[in-house]
């Protein structure tokens, strides 16, 4: 392998990590409020509200139903308006964030629902408010499960970022298309696959480590 290919792969790997990390963080921040509202407003929640629950549930299900490649195309005008460009690693963050947000929202929602009901009822009996129960009890109790779920979401975003490369999103997917597919350089395609496998293994191991630490 010559230095040009090594430099190409390093740059592509850094672009992939940049896209995936930033998109996962943004998606998580966007997902927290809808997830909390879903838990609060569900029929057996702390503040039942059918209208808000149905509206958020429908929005998340609609966003989750879009295949990522279609979502990316649909969001091209919005990305162009927001960032001034519709291609490259930074531009790919927009559809990556929106694509991952509903998935992460469901992860946080399910993690909050798994919190022991007895703990919540005990807090209510002591006069705790809904916000205190959500932020001081439920989110803390659910944190290990949330971290485990976000680890899976991060890996999913890395896969999405590879697909984004087919539309000029940059990163490893872009290299795989330009060199591995169009130029029939199977060695570069193989290196891409190996790098992606290594990234997934490292991220999953780190997520498992954090989960065990938080569980203790």
Short mmCIF file of C-alpha atoms in Angstrom, two decimals:
data_model
loop_
_atom_site.label_atom_id
_atom_site.label_comp_id
_atom_site.label_asym_id
_atom_site.label_seq_id
_atom_site.Cartn_x
_atom_site.Cartn_y
_atom_site.Cartn_z
CA UNK A 1 0.00 0.00 0.00
CA UNK A 2 1.54 3.35 -1.00
CA UNK A 3 1.49 6.53 1.08
CA UNK A 4 -1.13 8.17 -1.16
CA UNK A 5 -3.67 5.45 -0.42
CA UNK A 6 -2.80 5.51 3.31
CA UNK A 7 -3.33 9.28 3.41
CA UNK A 8 -6.60 8.89 1.49
CA UNK A 9 -7.91 6.27 3.92
CA UNK A 10 -6.84 8.22 7.01
CA UNK A 11 -8.60 11.36 5.75
CA UNK A 12 -11.73 9.36 4.87
CA UNK A 13 -11.74 7.65 8.27
CA UNK A 14 -11.44 10.99 10.09
CA UNK A 15 -14.28 12.41 7.96
CA UNK A 16 -16.44 9.40 8.80
CA UNK A 17 -15.74 9.78 12.54
CA UNK A 18 -16.39 13.53 12.33
CA UNK A 19 -19.74 13.03 10.59
CA UNK A 20 -20.82 10.18 12.85
CA UNK A 21 -19.83 11.75 16.19
CA UNK A 22 -21.33 15.17 15.46
CA UNK A 23 -24.51 13.68 13.96
CA UNK A 24 -25.00 11.31 16.92
CA UNK A 25 -24.54 14.13 19.44
CA UNK A 26 -26.97 16.41 17.58
CA UNK A 27 -29.49 13.58 17.11
CA UNK A 28 -29.31 12.75 20.84
CA UNK A 29 -29.90 16.37 21.83
CA UNK A 30 -32.85 16.59 19.43
CA UNK A 31 -34.26 13.27 20.71
CA UNK A 32 -34.26 13.96 24.46
CA UNK A 33 -37.29 16.28 24.58
CA UNK A 34 -39.58 14.14 22.34
CA UNK A 35 -38.62 11.02 24.31
CA UNK A 36 -39.40 12.68 27.64
CA UNK A 37 -42.70 14.06 26.34
CA UNK A 38 -43.71 10.62 25.05
CA UNK A 39 -43.09 9.09 28.47
CA UNK A 40 -44.89 11.92 30.27
CA UNK A 41 -47.89 12.04 27.92
CA UNK A 42 -48.50 8.32 27.37
CA UNK A 43 -51.81 6.96 28.75
CA UNK A 44 -50.11 5.66 31.93
CA UNK A 45 -47.60 8.50 32.14
CA UNK A 46 -47.15 11.21 34.75
CA UNK A 47 -49.10 13.77 32.67
CA UNK A 48 -51.29 11.88 30.15
CA UNK A 49 -52.08 13.82 26.99
CA UNK A 50 -53.42 11.89 24.00
CA UNK A 51 -52.97 14.71 21.49
CA UNK A 52 -49.29 15.36 22.22
CA UNK A 53 -48.55 11.64 22.51
CA UNK A 54 -50.22 10.76 19.18
CA UNK A 55 -48.62 13.71 17.39
CA UNK A 56 -45.07 12.87 18.54
CA UNK A 57 -45.60 9.15 17.99
CA UNK A 58 -46.74 9.80 14.41
CA UNK A 59 -43.86 12.18 13.64
CA UNK A 60 -41.23 9.72 14.92
CA UNK A 61 -42.80 6.78 13.08
CA UNK A 62 -42.95 8.82 9.86
CA UNK A 63 -39.29 9.82 10.08
CA UNK A 64 -38.25 6.25 10.87
CA UNK A 65 -40.10 4.96 7.80
CA UNK A 66 -37.87 6.90 5.39
CA UNK A 67 -34.97 4.89 3.92
CA UNK A 68 -31.86 6.96 4.64
CA UNK A 69 -30.84 7.38 1.00
CA UNK A 70 -34.28 8.87 0.20
CA UNK A 71 -34.21 11.06 3.29
CA UNK A 72 -30.84 12.44 2.23
CA UNK A 73 -32.16 13.35 -1.23
CA UNK A 74 -35.31 14.94 0.23
CA UNK A 75 -33.20 17.05 2.60
CA UNK A 76 -30.77 18.32 -0.05
CA UNK A 77 -32.56 21.69 -0.47
CA UNK A 78 -32.80 22.15 3.31
CA UNK A 79 -29.11 21.28 3.74
CA UNK A 80 -28.21 23.72 0.99
CA UNK A 81 -30.28 26.46 2.66
CA UNK A 82 -28.86 25.73 6.12
CA UNK A 83 -25.16 25.33 5.31
CA UNK A 84 -24.80 26.82 1.86
CA UNK A 85 -23.57 23.49 0.46
CA UNK A 86 -25.27 20.16 -0.22
CA UNK A 87 -22.22 17.90 -0.44
CA UNK A 88 -19.24 17.02 1.76
CA UNK A 89 -18.85 15.73 5.30
CA UNK A 90 -20.45 18.75 7.02
CA UNK A 91 -23.49 18.66 4.72
CA UNK A 92 -24.00 14.95 5.42
CA UNK A 93 -24.39 15.70 9.13
CA UNK A 94 -27.84 17.23 8.54
CA UNK A 95 -29.57 14.11 7.13
CA UNK A 96 -27.53 11.86 9.44
CA UNK A 97 -28.80 13.77 12.48
CA UNK A 98 -32.42 13.80 11.33
CA UNK A 99 -32.25 10.14 10.29
CA UNK A 100 -30.85 9.03 13.65
CA UNK A 101 -33.02 11.27 15.85
CA UNK A 102 -36.24 9.18 15.86
CA UNK A 103 -34.26 6.00 16.48
CA UNK A 104 -32.48 7.55 19.48
CA UNK A 105 -35.75 9.05 20.75
CA UNK A 106 -37.27 5.55 20.85
CA UNK A 107 -34.17 4.25 22.64
CA UNK A 108 -34.46 6.92 25.35
CA UNK A 109 -38.23 6.44 25.60
CA UNK A 110 -37.93 2.67 26.10
CA UNK A 111 -35.08 3.11 28.61
CA UNK A 112 -37.21 5.52 30.67
CA UNK A 113 -40.15 3.13 30.57
CA UNK A 114 -37.97 0.37 32.03
CA UNK A 115 -37.36 2.32 35.26
CA UNK A 116 -38.91 0.53 38.24
CA UNK A 117 -42.44 1.89 38.77
CA UNK A 118 -42.02 1.45 42.52
CA UNK A 119 -39.21 4.00 42.58
CA UNK A 120 -41.39 6.51 40.73
CA UNK A 121 -44.36 5.94 43.05
CA UNK A 122 -42.11 6.37 46.08
CA UNK A 123 -40.87 9.69 44.70
CA UNK A 124 -44.47 10.81 44.09
CA UNK A 125 -45.41 9.93 47.65
CA UNK A 126 -42.65 12.25 48.88
CA UNK A 127 -44.07 15.09 46.80
CA UNK A 128 -41.55 15.08 43.94
CA UNK A 129 -42.60 17.05 40.86
CA UNK A 130 -42.74 15.54 37.36
CA UNK A 131 -39.54 17.34 36.35
CA UNK A 132 -37.72 16.06 39.44
CA UNK A 133 -38.86 12.50 38.71
CA UNK A 134 -37.76 12.73 35.07
CA UNK A 135 -34.38 14.42 35.55
CA UNK A 136 -33.32 13.22 39.01
CA UNK A 137 -34.69 9.69 39.00
CA UNK A 138 -35.74 8.29 35.65
CA UNK A 139 -32.89 9.62 33.49
CA UNK A 140 -30.29 8.61 36.09
CA UNK A 141 -31.77 5.14 36.51
CA UNK A 142 -32.08 4.67 32.75
CA UNK A 143 -28.61 6.04 31.90
CA UNK A 144 -26.87 2.64 31.42
CA UNK A 145 -29.58 1.51 28.98
CA UNK A 146 -29.48 4.87 27.20
CA UNK A 147 -25.70 4.63 26.76
CA UNK A 148 -26.04 1.08 25.43
CA UNK A 149 -28.72 2.20 22.98
CA UNK A 150 -26.78 5.25 21.80
CA UNK A 151 -23.80 2.97 21.14
CA UNK A 152 -25.98 0.99 18.73
CA UNK A 153 -27.25 4.25 17.21
CA UNK A 154 -23.66 5.46 16.72
CA UNK A 155 -22.83 2.28 14.82
CA UNK A 156 -26.00 2.75 12.75
CA UNK A 157 -24.91 6.32 11.91
CA UNK A 158 -21.52 5.04 10.73
CA UNK A 159 -23.39 2.75 8.34
CA UNK A 160 -25.53 5.67 7.20
CA UNK A 161 -22.41 7.79 6.65
CA UNK A 162 -21.07 5.13 4.28
CA UNK A 163 -24.32 5.40 2.28
CA UNK A 164 -23.99 9.20 2.34
CA UNK A 165 -20.74 8.79 0.43
CA UNK A 166 -22.69 7.63 -2.61
CA UNK A 167 -24.19 11.13 -2.80
CA UNK A 168 -20.98 13.06 -2.22
CA UNK A 169 -21.12 12.92 1.55
CA UNK A 170 -17.42 12.23 1.93
CA UNK A 171 -15.79 9.72 4.24
CA UNK A 172 -15.19 6.03 3.67
CA UNK A 173 -18.34 5.60 1.60
CA UNK A 174 -17.17 8.24 -0.84
CA UNK A 175 -13.76 6.54 -1.21
CA UNK A 176 -15.41 3.14 -1.70
CA UNK A 177 -17.59 4.52 -4.51
CA UNK A 178 -14.92 6.59 -6.29
CA UNK A 179 -12.07 4.11 -6.11
CA UNK A 180 -13.48 0.72 -5.18
CA UNK A 181 -16.50 0.82 -7.49
CA UNK A 182 -15.81 3.20 -10.39
CA UNK A 183 -12.09 2.43 -10.71
CA UNK A 184 -12.37 -1.27 -9.81
CA UNK A 185 -9.70 -0.96 -7.11
CA UNK A 186 -10.83 -3.91 -5.00
CA UNK A 187 -7.95 -3.43 -2.53
CA UNK A 188 -9.29 -0.02 -1.48
CA UNK A 189 -12.76 -1.50 -1.10
CA UNK A 190 -11.28 -4.21 1.14
CA UNK A 191 -9.41 -1.64 3.26
CA UNK A 192 -12.67 0.29 3.67
CA UNK A 193 -14.46 -2.80 4.93
CA UNK A 194 -11.65 -3.63 7.36
CA UNK A 195 -11.60 -0.07 8.74
CA UNK A 196 -15.39 -0.05 9.21
CA UNK A 197 -15.27 -3.41 11.01
CA UNK A 198 -12.52 -2.12 13.31
CA UNK A 199 -14.45 1.07 14.05
CA UNK A 200 -17.59 -0.89 14.95
CA UNK A 201 -15.64 -3.25 17.22
CA UNK A 202 -13.93 -0.36 19.04
CA UNK A 203 -17.15 1.61 19.49
CA UNK A 204 -19.10 -1.42 20.71
CA UNK A 205 -16.34 -2.32 23.18
CA UNK A 206 -16.27 1.25 24.50
CA UNK A 207 -20.07 1.28 24.81
CA UNK A 208 -20.04 -2.03 26.70
CA UNK A 209 -17.33 -0.69 29.02
CA UNK A 210 -19.36 2.44 29.83
CA UNK A 211 -22.49 0.35 30.35
CA UNK A 212 -20.73 -1.90 32.89
CA UNK A 213 -19.24 1.10 34.71
CA UNK A 214 -22.61 2.85 34.98
CA UNK A 215 -24.38 -0.34 36.07
CA UNK A 216 -22.05 -0.59 39.05
#
